[in-house]
XYZ file of C-alpha atoms in Angstrom:
384
model
C 5.995 30.040 75.380
C 5.995 26.919 73.197
C 2.951 28.261 71.369
C 4.816 31.514 70.702
C 7.752 29.568 69.283
C 5.461 27.692 66.929
C 4.011 30.940 65.652
C 7.502 32.404 65.207
C 8.531 29.329 63.220
C 5.438 29.675 61.054
C 6.387 33.297 60.441
C 9.809 32.132 59.278
C 8.174 29.639 56.925
C 6.159 32.491 55.444
C 9.309 34.472 54.589
C 11.397 31.506 53.439
C 11.528 32.871 49.877
C 12.777 36.224 51.227
C 15.652 34.655 53.154
C 16.706 32.502 50.207
C 16.548 35.508 47.914
C 18.972 37.341 50.213
C 21.414 34.427 50.276
C 21.233 34.025 46.487
C 21.726 37.720 45.836
C 24.864 37.942 47.945
C 26.179 34.663 46.551
C 25.808 35.952 42.991
C 27.247 39.386 43.801
C 30.243 38.683 46.066
C 32.292 41.557 47.454
C 35.573 41.527 49.339
C 36.122 42.736 52.890
C 35.780 46.513 53.303
C 34.319 46.717 49.787
C 30.790 45.454 50.546
C 29.051 48.640 49.401
C 26.408 46.907 47.316
C 25.880 44.071 49.808
C 25.441 46.351 52.814
C 23.076 48.705 50.973
C 21.033 45.720 49.785
C 20.687 44.241 53.286
C 19.940 47.595 54.896
C 17.210 48.133 52.312
C 15.695 44.715 52.954
C 15.456 45.452 56.661
C 14.109 48.950 56.109
C 11.369 47.517 53.914
C 10.575 45.011 56.677
C 9.885 47.832 59.132
C 13.232 48.108 60.887
C 14.741 51.467 61.777
C 18.064 51.438 59.945
C 21.235 53.394 60.703
C 23.562 53.218 57.693
C 26.507 53.716 57.677
C 27.235 52.821 61.302
C 30.139 53.185 63.756
C 32.101 55.195 61.219
C 32.313 52.173 58.879
C 30.904 52.847 55.422
C 29.702 49.281 54.841
C 28.259 48.682 58.330
C 24.704 49.200 59.549
C 22.377 48.730 62.504
C 18.690 47.863 62.198
C 16.339 48.091 65.208
C 12.834 46.803 65.813
C 10.916 47.195 69.087
C 9.703 49.746 71.592
C 12.792 49.845 73.794
C 11.337 47.882 76.689
C 12.241 44.323 77.619
C 15.351 42.427 76.632
C 17.316 43.011 73.455
C 18.622 40.244 71.226
C 21.085 40.975 68.425
C 21.902 39.107 65.224
C 25.211 39.997 63.495
C 25.032 39.595 59.722
C 28.199 38.950 57.732
C 28.483 39.408 53.987
C 32.097 39.639 52.816
C 33.477 37.089 50.355
C 36.953 35.623 49.915
C 39.439 36.443 47.121
C 40.614 33.956 44.514
C 37.755 31.441 44.517
C 35.727 32.738 41.600
C 36.097 32.267 37.860
C 39.753 31.539 36.934
C 40.583 31.876 40.655
C 40.904 35.623 40.291
C 37.473 36.715 41.492
C 35.828 36.815 44.942
C 33.357 34.136 45.949
C 31.558 33.020 49.095
C 33.821 30.137 50.129
C 32.911 30.750 53.772
C 29.148 31.017 53.404
C 28.660 34.573 54.620
C 25.817 34.898 52.136
C 24.126 32.153 54.172
C 24.833 33.958 57.457
C 23.154 37.101 56.143
C 20.124 35.132 54.972
C 19.692 33.258 58.249
C 20.228 36.218 60.594
C 17.834 38.466 58.684
C 15.240 35.702 58.525
C 15.406 35.173 62.296
C 15.109 38.900 62.924
C 12.178 39.396 60.547
C 10.293 36.367 61.909
C 10.594 37.879 65.388
C 9.590 41.338 64.174
C 6.432 39.983 62.541
C 5.409 38.226 65.761
C 6.650 40.868 68.213
C 3.120 41.502 69.506
C 3.405 38.159 71.309
C 6.378 39.068 73.510
C 8.129 42.035 75.071
C 11.559 42.701 73.616
C 13.738 44.297 70.989
C 15.512 42.954 67.929
C 18.742 44.305 66.466
C 20.515 43.290 63.278
C 24.111 44.434 63.069
C 25.629 44.601 59.602
C 29.223 43.618 60.358
C 31.530 43.747 57.330
C 35.081 42.506 56.902
C 34.961 39.429 59.125
C 37.598 37.863 56.891
C 39.975 40.787 57.200
C 39.814 43.543 59.822
C 36.906 42.221 61.868
C 34.413 45.045 62.244
C 32.833 43.419 65.298
C 36.059 44.223 67.142
C 35.459 47.890 66.369
C 31.788 47.540 67.290
C 32.753 46.019 70.623
C 35.355 48.675 71.402
C 32.950 51.509 70.564
C 30.125 50.140 72.710
C 27.718 48.819 70.067
C 27.085 45.659 72.099
C 26.648 47.404 75.446
C 23.153 46.775 76.769
C 22.554 43.794 74.478
C 21.181 40.823 76.433
C 22.109 38.116 73.930
C 23.889 37.802 70.586
C 23.046 34.913 68.264
C 24.748 33.818 65.068
C 25.144 30.587 63.128
C 27.761 29.427 60.657
C 27.979 26.501 58.287
C 30.633 23.933 59.147
C 31.595 20.281 59.224
C 29.567 19.443 62.342
C 26.486 20.425 64.291
C 27.946 22.182 67.312
C 26.617 24.590 69.941
C 29.572 24.421 72.345
C 31.829 25.982 69.733
C 35.347 27.330 70.125
C 37.427 29.996 68.420
C 41.096 30.875 68.796
C 42.348 34.360 69.546
C 44.197 35.742 66.533
C 46.297 38.619 65.299
C 48.646 39.079 62.353
C 51.883 40.838 61.555
C 53.539 42.214 58.444
C 57.342 41.977 58.692
C 59.532 44.046 56.379
C 63.310 43.815 55.970
C 65.422 46.444 54.225
C 68.865 45.415 53.022
C 71.225 46.418 50.229
C 71.246 45.172 46.641
C 74.371 43.760 45.010
C 75.286 41.443 42.136
C 74.527 37.974 43.419
C 77.499 36.370 41.600
C 80.167 39.044 41.266
C 79.924 40.928 44.593
C 77.433 39.223 46.934
C 79.549 40.249 49.919
C 78.584 43.869 49.259
C 74.888 43.138 49.681
C 72.587 42.757 52.673
C 70.089 40.037 51.867
C 66.617 40.972 53.077
C 65.223 37.623 51.894
C 67.673 35.802 54.153
C 66.084 37.626 57.070
C 62.671 36.234 56.094
C 64.131 32.725 55.864
C 65.622 33.132 59.321
C 62.246 34.207 60.690
C 60.696 31.053 59.239
C 63.481 28.949 60.735
C 63.177 30.731 64.075
C 59.429 30.181 64.279
C 59.850 26.528 63.338
C 62.567 26.082 65.953
C 60.292 27.576 68.621
C 57.115 25.622 67.864
C 57.704 23.234 70.755
C 58.186 26.149 73.135
C 55.124 27.945 71.831
C 53.139 24.940 73.021
C 50.053 23.115 71.769
C 47.834 26.153 72.365
C 49.542 28.287 69.699
C 49.391 28.056 65.912
C 51.405 30.211 63.522
C 51.081 30.451 59.727
C 53.339 32.512 57.543
C 54.029 33.387 53.896
C 56.697 35.448 52.134
C 54.915 38.184 50.209
C 57.961 39.736 48.518
C 61.229 37.904 48.065
C 63.054 39.983 45.484
C 62.827 40.683 41.773
C 65.368 38.381 40.128
C 67.783 35.727 41.439
C 70.944 37.499 40.277
C 70.334 40.519 42.521
C 70.695 40.308 46.294
C 67.193 41.297 47.500
C 67.275 44.720 49.107
C 63.668 44.355 50.258
C 61.607 41.423 51.442
C 58.387 41.087 53.366
C 56.262 38.422 55.001
C 52.815 38.022 56.530
C 52.371 36.084 59.750
C 49.166 34.927 61.446
C 49.347 33.993 65.118
C 46.562 32.160 66.962
C 46.211 30.935 70.534
C 43.572 29.299 72.707
C 43.147 32.541 74.662
C 44.067 36.168 74.224
C 46.635 36.193 77.033
C 48.639 33.356 75.466
C 48.358 35.133 72.110
C 50.160 38.183 73.510
C 53.016 36.024 74.827
C 53.378 34.290 71.481
C 53.264 37.600 69.626
C 56.114 39.028 71.695
C 58.250 35.997 70.818
C 57.459 36.310 67.125
C 58.554 39.956 67.099
C 61.775 39.015 68.904
C 62.473 36.432 66.195
C 62.173 39.241 63.643
C 64.609 41.353 65.621
C 67.021 38.431 65.773
C 66.850 37.938 62.007
C 67.646 41.611 61.567
C 70.653 41.324 63.869
C 71.999 38.254 62.055
C 71.678 39.686 58.540
C 72.150 43.395 59.103
C 68.845 44.157 57.409
C 66.696 46.862 58.947
C 63.515 45.447 60.491
C 60.077 47.052 60.603
C 56.766 45.460 61.490
C 53.098 46.298 61.731
C 50.537 44.480 63.822
C 46.902 44.238 62.744
C 44.774 47.039 64.135
C 42.168 44.593 65.460
C 42.867 41.474 67.511
C 40.319 38.672 67.530
C 39.622 37.212 70.974
C 38.880 33.611 71.850
C 35.207 32.689 72.208
C 33.574 32.601 75.631
C 30.643 30.217 75.903
C 27.443 31.153 77.692
C 25.978 28.063 79.354
C 22.422 29.428 79.583
C 22.211 30.554 75.960
C 23.777 27.318 74.772
C 21.248 25.278 76.757
C 18.403 27.189 75.101
C 19.915 26.618 71.671
C 20.440 22.888 72.245
C 16.829 22.433 73.324
C 15.521 24.380 70.334
C 17.691 22.491 67.855
C 16.387 19.269 69.358
C 12.844 20.464 68.656
C 13.935 20.923 65.050
C 15.401 17.427 64.873
C 19.097 18.109 65.541
C 20.151 16.127 68.613
C 23.628 14.784 67.843
C 25.927 17.671 68.683
C 29.710 17.693 68.603
C 31.937 19.360 71.205
C 34.179 22.194 70.010
C 37.944 21.616 70.042
C 39.803 24.689 71.239
C 43.090 23.418 69.800
C 41.751 22.874 66.288
C 39.403 25.635 65.252
C 39.229 28.880 63.326
C 39.045 32.452 64.608
C 36.221 34.974 64.475
C 35.518 38.487 65.678
C 32.487 37.001 67.440
C 35.025 36.210 70.157
C 35.295 39.901 71.031
C 31.523 40.104 71.274
C 31.485 37.180 73.713
C 33.710 39.122 76.125
C 31.033 41.831 76.388
C 27.662 40.095 76.368
C 26.186 36.576 76.331
C 26.897 35.034 72.941
C 25.810 31.825 71.244
C 27.793 30.980 68.115
C 26.548 27.743 66.554
C 27.560 25.705 63.524
C 25.291 23.569 61.347
C 26.800 20.662 59.476
C 27.081 20.498 55.694
C 28.705 17.048 55.792
C 25.598 15.580 54.157
C 26.053 17.993 51.260
C 29.790 17.764 50.607
C 33.096 16.832 52.199
C 34.389 20.341 51.425
C 35.245 22.512 54.403
C 35.307 26.263 54.907
C 37.734 28.175 52.668
C 38.017 25.223 50.266
C 37.145 25.655 46.597
C 34.382 23.089 46.886
C 32.658 25.066 49.612
C 31.634 27.728 47.110
C 29.227 25.212 45.622
C 27.971 24.316 49.104
C 27.292 27.945 50.028
C 25.009 28.408 47.044
C 23.319 25.013 47.146
C 19.698 24.108 47.758
C 20.818 22.125 50.775
C 22.356 25.219 52.315
C 19.131 27.125 51.655
C 17.217 24.516 53.623
C 19.632 24.983 56.523
C 18.917 28.721 56.472
C 15.488 27.980 57.865
C 16.756 25.587 60.525
C 19.188 28.270 61.661
C 16.661 31.095 61.548
C 14.060 29.128 63.486
C 16.534 27.977 66.144
C 17.883 31.493 66.638
C 14.412 33.029 66.776
C 13.229 30.397 69.272
C 16.280 31.051 71.431
C 15.567 34.782 71.294
C 12.054 34.059 72.599
C 13.631 32.147 75.503
C 15.847 35.136 76.297
C 12.995 37.633 76.137
C 10.790 35.470 78.345
C 13.413 35.177 81.083
C 12.900 37.546 83.982
C 15.703 39.441 85.682
């Protein structure tokens, strides 16, 4: 098996230019969540040209795809590609840019898949690349999971750039809410008593959440912004709205926290007299379940590539990802590779845009692709 891994790694070396080209293309042509029409078509075309059977669009999502390679026998390993960018990081902070490195994820996942496809005569198995848009927004992998896309998959592998090298990663369950309050306008100086202040209701929600943070506990994190607070100070705001993100160390605790947050909104409505309406995000991100066997394979393969000092994930201080939903269905290994040697910028920081397009990040594409491909060989070689 070690000989097979060496050949797979050589195959990845041979397509290094191809993987870097993919990362560069997406980096230079960033698209927001649910708008990745060019990005998805580009990636689907790259895989089709590499001999994959491509279904595009996929799962009823216009910017999603599935690419298959293999004869249907043996185990199946899947690589989810991400390719949406973030708003407000580009020129003049009004354009999208890859401040989370999804261009890098696409390059590394496709490179791993193609390296395996070009050496598939050496093992028995199947390779799938899922094009999963909107990770930053709606989380298409949640939809994929609910509709059965991951059923029958033996392992799912993905890597992300981050501050540390980590295989035993964590991710918090997450959902979000839009709160709206409807009051009554009035002159803020002459007749304020005739108004119903919708903005006051938002302030009370903020105060209520802050007052409850101790009771929410260490396993819950809540972030909120006011998205509409009125038009001018001398008019009592008749409408106000806010956006609330809730996270928790597991999906059960998330539901308990969410119920409390909604009750705080109801209380603010009762105190101010403003009508209260809310919407919860259609998709809920789950916490990440680790798979000990997959993680052991990945650790051993990273060690072969020179990465031996691995950090332990902290479930109380981490981000969220729709990979969590995948991990509830099939064995999943979600690994991060450190960019600390390139920059002190972290994900979603302005400085990370430069990291995502750097030569150093391109070099890490090949480490990621090799490690994922080697781990896929381990999975396909395992009997039972």
